[in-house]
Short mmCIF file of C-alpha atoms in Angstrom, two decimals:
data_model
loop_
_atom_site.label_atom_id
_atom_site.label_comp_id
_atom_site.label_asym_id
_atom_site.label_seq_id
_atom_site.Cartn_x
_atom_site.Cartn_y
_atom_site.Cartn_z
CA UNK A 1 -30.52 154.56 166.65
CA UNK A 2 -33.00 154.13 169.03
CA UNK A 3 -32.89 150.41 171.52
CA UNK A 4 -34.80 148.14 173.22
CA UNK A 5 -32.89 147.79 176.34
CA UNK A 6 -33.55 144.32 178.53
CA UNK A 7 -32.36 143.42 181.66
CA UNK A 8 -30.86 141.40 182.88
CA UNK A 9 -28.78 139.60 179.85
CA UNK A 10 -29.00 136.24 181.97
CA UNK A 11 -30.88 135.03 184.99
CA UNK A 12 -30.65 131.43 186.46
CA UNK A 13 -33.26 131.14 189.01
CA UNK A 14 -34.42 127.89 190.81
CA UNK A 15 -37.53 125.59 189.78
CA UNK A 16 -40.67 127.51 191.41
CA UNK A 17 -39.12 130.91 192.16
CA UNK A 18 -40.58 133.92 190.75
CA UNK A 19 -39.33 136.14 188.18
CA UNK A 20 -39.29 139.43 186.61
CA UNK A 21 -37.73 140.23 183.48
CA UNK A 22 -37.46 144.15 182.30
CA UNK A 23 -37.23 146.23 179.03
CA UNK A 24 -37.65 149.62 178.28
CA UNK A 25 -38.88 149.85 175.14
CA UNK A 26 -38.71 152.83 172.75
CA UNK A 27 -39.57 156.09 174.07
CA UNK A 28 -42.00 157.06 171.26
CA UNK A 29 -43.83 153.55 170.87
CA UNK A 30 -47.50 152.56 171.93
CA UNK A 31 -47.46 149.21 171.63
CA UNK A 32 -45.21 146.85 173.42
CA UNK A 33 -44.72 142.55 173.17
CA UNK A 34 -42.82 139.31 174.96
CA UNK A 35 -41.54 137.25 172.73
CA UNK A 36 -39.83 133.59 173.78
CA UNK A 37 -37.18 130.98 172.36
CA UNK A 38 -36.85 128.19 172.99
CA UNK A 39 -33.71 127.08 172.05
CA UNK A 40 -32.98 125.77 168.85
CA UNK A 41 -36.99 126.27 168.21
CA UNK A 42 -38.97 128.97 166.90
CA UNK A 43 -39.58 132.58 167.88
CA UNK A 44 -43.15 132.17 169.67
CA UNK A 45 -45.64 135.27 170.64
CA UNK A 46 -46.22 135.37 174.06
CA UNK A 47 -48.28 138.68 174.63
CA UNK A 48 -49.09 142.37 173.53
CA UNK A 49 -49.72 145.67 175.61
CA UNK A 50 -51.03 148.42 174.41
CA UNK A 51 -52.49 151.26 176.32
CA UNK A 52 -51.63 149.83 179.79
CA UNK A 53 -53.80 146.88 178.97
CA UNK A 54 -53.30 143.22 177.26
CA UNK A 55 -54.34 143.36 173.77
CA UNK A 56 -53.67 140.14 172.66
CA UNK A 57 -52.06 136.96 174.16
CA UNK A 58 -51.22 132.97 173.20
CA UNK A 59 -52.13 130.06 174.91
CA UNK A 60 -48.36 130.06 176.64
CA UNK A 61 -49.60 133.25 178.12
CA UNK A 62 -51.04 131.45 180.92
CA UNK A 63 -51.98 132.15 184.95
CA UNK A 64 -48.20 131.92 185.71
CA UNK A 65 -47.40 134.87 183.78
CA UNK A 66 -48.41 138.33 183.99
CA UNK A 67 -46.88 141.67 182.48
CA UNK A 68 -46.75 145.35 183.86
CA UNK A 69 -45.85 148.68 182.98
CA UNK A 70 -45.27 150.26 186.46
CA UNK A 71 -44.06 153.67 185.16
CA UNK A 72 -43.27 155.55 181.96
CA UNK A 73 -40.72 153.69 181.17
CA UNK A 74 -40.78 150.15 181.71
CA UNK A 75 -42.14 147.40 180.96
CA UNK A 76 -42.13 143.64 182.69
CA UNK A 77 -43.16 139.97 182.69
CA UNK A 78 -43.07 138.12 185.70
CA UNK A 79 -43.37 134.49 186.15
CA UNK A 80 -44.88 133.39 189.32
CA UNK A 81 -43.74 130.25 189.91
CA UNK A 82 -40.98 129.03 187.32
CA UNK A 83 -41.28 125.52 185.69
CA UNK A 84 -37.80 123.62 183.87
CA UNK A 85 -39.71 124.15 180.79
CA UNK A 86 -40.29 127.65 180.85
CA UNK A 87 -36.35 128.32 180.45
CA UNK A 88 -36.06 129.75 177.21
CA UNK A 89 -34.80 133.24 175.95
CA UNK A 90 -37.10 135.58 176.19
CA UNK A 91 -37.61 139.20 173.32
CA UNK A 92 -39.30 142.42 174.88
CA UNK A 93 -39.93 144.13 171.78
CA UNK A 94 -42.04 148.06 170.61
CA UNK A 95 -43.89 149.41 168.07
CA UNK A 96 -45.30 152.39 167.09
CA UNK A 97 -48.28 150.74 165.93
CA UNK A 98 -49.75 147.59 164.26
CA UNK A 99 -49.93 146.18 160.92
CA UNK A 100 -47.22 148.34 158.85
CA UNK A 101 -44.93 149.52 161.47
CA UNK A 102 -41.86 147.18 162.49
CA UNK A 103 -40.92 145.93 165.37
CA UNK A 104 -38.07 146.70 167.46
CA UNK A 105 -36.35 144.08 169.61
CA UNK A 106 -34.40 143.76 172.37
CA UNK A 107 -31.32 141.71 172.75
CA UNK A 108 -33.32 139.18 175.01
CA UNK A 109 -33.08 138.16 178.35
CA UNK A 110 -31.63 134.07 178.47
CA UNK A 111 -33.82 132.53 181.23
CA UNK A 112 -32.04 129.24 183.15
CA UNK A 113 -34.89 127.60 184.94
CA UNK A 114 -32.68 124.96 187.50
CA UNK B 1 -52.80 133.54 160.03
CA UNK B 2 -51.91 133.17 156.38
CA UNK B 3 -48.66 130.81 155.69
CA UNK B 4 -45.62 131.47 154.29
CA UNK B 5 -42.86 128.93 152.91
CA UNK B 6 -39.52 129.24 152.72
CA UNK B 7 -36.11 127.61 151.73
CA UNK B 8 -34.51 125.96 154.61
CA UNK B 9 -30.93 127.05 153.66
CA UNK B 10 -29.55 129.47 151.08
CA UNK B 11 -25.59 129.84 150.72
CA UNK B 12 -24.15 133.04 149.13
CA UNK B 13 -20.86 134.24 148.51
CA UNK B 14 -19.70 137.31 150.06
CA UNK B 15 -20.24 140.62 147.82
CA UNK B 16 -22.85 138.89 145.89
CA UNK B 17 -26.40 139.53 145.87
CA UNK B 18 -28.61 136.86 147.30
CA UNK B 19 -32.57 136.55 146.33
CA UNK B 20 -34.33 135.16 149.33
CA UNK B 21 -37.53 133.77 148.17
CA UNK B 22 -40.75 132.89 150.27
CA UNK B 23 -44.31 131.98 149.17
CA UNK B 24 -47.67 133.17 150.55
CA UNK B 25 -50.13 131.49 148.37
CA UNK B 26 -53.42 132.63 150.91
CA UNK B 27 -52.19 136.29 151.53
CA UNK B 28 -55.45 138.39 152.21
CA UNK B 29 -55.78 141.87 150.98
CA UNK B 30 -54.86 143.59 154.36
CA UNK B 31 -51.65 141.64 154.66
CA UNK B 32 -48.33 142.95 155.04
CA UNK B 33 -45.31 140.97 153.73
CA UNK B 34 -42.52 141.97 156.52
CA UNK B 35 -39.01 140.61 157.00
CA UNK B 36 -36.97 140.27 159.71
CA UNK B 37 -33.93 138.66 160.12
CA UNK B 38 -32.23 136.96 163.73
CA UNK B 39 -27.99 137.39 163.67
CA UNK B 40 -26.39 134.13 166.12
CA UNK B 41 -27.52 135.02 169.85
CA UNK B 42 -29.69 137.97 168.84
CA UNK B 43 -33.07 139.09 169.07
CA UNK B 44 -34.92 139.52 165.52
CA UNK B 45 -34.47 142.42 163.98
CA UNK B 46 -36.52 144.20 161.76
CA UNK B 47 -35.47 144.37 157.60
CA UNK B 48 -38.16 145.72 155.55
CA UNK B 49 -41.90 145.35 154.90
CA UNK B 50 -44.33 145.95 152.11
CA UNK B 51 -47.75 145.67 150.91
CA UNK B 52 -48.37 145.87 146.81
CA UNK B 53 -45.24 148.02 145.89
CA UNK B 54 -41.43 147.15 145.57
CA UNK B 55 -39.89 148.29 148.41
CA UNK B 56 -36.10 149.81 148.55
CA UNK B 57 -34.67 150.55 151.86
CA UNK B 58 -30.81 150.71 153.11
CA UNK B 59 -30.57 147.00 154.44
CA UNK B 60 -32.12 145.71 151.38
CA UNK B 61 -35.11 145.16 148.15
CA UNK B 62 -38.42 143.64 148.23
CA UNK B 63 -39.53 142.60 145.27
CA UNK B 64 -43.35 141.21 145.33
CA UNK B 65 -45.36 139.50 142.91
CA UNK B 66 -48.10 141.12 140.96
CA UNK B 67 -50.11 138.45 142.13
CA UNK B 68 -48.66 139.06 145.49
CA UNK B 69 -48.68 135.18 146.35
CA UNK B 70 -45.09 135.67 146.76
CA UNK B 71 -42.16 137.87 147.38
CA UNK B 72 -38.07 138.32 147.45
CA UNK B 73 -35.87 139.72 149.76
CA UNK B 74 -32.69 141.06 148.01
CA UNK B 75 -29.83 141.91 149.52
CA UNK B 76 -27.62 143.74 146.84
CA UNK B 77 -24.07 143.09 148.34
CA UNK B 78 -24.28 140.26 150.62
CA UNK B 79 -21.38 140.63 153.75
CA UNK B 80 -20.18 138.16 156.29
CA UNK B 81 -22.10 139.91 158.80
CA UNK B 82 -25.33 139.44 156.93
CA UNK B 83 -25.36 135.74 157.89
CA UNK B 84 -28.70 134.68 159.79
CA UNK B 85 -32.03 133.24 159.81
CA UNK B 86 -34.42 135.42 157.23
CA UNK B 87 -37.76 135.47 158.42
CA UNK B 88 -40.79 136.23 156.04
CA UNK B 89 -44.27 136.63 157.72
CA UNK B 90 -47.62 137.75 156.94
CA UNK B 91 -48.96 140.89 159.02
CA UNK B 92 -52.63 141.60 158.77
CA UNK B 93 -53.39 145.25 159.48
CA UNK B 94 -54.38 146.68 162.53
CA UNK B 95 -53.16 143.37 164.25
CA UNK B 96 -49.70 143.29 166.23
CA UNK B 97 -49.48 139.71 166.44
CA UNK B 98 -45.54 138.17 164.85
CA UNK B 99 -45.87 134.41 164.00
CA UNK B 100 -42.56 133.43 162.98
CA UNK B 101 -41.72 130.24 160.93
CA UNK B 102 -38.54 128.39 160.83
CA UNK B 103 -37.10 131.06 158.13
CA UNK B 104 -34.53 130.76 156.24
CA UNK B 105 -30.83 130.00 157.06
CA UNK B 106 -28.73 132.31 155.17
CA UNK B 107 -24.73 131.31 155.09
CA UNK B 108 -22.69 133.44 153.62
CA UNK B 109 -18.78 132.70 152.65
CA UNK B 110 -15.59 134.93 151.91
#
């Protein structure tokens, strides 16, 4: 069955450094999100992508974070300048489309912010 | 975005079936009724969805209201590994957007 593949599983990084976390989503899907998690809180929308353009976003979706799809396959969210609070887990996930399609996730990328 | 509420905790017994119920009194018209369930340490993952009909699919049932101000996950034969948080949620069509509440904890013992 097809994956959403994230990488890397873990990344500690330092208070202020810049980061960039990677998925490929589903070959076949248009549509493309970041997910975070707190943890021990709730799954929280962070952005959607659709035809290489943002499509929707929340208010944590702010000036620190920006997402990319640089070639066919990939897509990324960078965070410029990494804050304690923004360590979390973090879900790339696809879709074929909106509304009655389901999502796929990937297995998440844990984010240590030091 | 419309609400949905659901149990806390449900406890099942392994090999039983287990009716997960959530309420979505202010469901529009255009709104999907999707599930989605998150194992320990994994990212959500996708169950079933549904907009008027019964749905039957080969993780589980979805049984919705005439009404459709609520709906049931059922999972036939429940197994060890099918302990996790259930997540029901409200998708509008044409919109992408997943708000996820604090879902339901399913535990299941042998």
């Amino acid at each position: 069955e097809p994956e959403v593949t994230q990488t890397p599983s873990h990344q500690v990084t330092q208070m202020g450094q810049e980061v960039i976390l990677r998925c490929v989503p589903i070959s076949n899907h248009l549509y493309f999100y970041w997910y975070r998690q707190i943890l021990g809180q709730k799954v929280e929308f962070l952005v959607s992508f659709y035809n290489n353009e943002i499509s929707e976003k929340s208010e944590i979706f702010d000036d620190q974070f920006s997402v990319e799809r640089p070639d066919g396959s990939n897509f990324t969210l960078k965070i410029r300048s990494t804050k304690l609070e923004d360590s979390a887990m973090y879900f790339c996930a696809s879709s074929e489309g909106t509304g009655q399609r389901g999502y796929t996730f990937g297995s998440g990328t844990r984010l240590t912010v030091v | 975005d419309a609400k949905t509420t659901q149990p806390n905790s449900m406890e099942s017994n392994e090999e039983e079936p287990v009716h997960l119920p959530c309420n979505h009194s202010t469901i529009s018209g255009t709104d999907y009724i999707h599930w989605y369930r998150q194992l320990p340490s994994q990212g959500p993952e996708y169950v079933i969805h549904g907009l008027t009909s019964n749905v039957n699919n080969r993780m589980a049932s979805l049984a919705i209201a005439e009404d459709r101000k609520s709906s049931t996950l059922i999972l036939h034969r429940a197994t060890l590994r099918d302990a996790a948080v259930y997540y029901c949620i409200l998708r509008r069509s044409g919109y992408s957007t997943l708000t996820f509440g604090k879902g339901t904890m399913l535990l299941v013992s042998p």
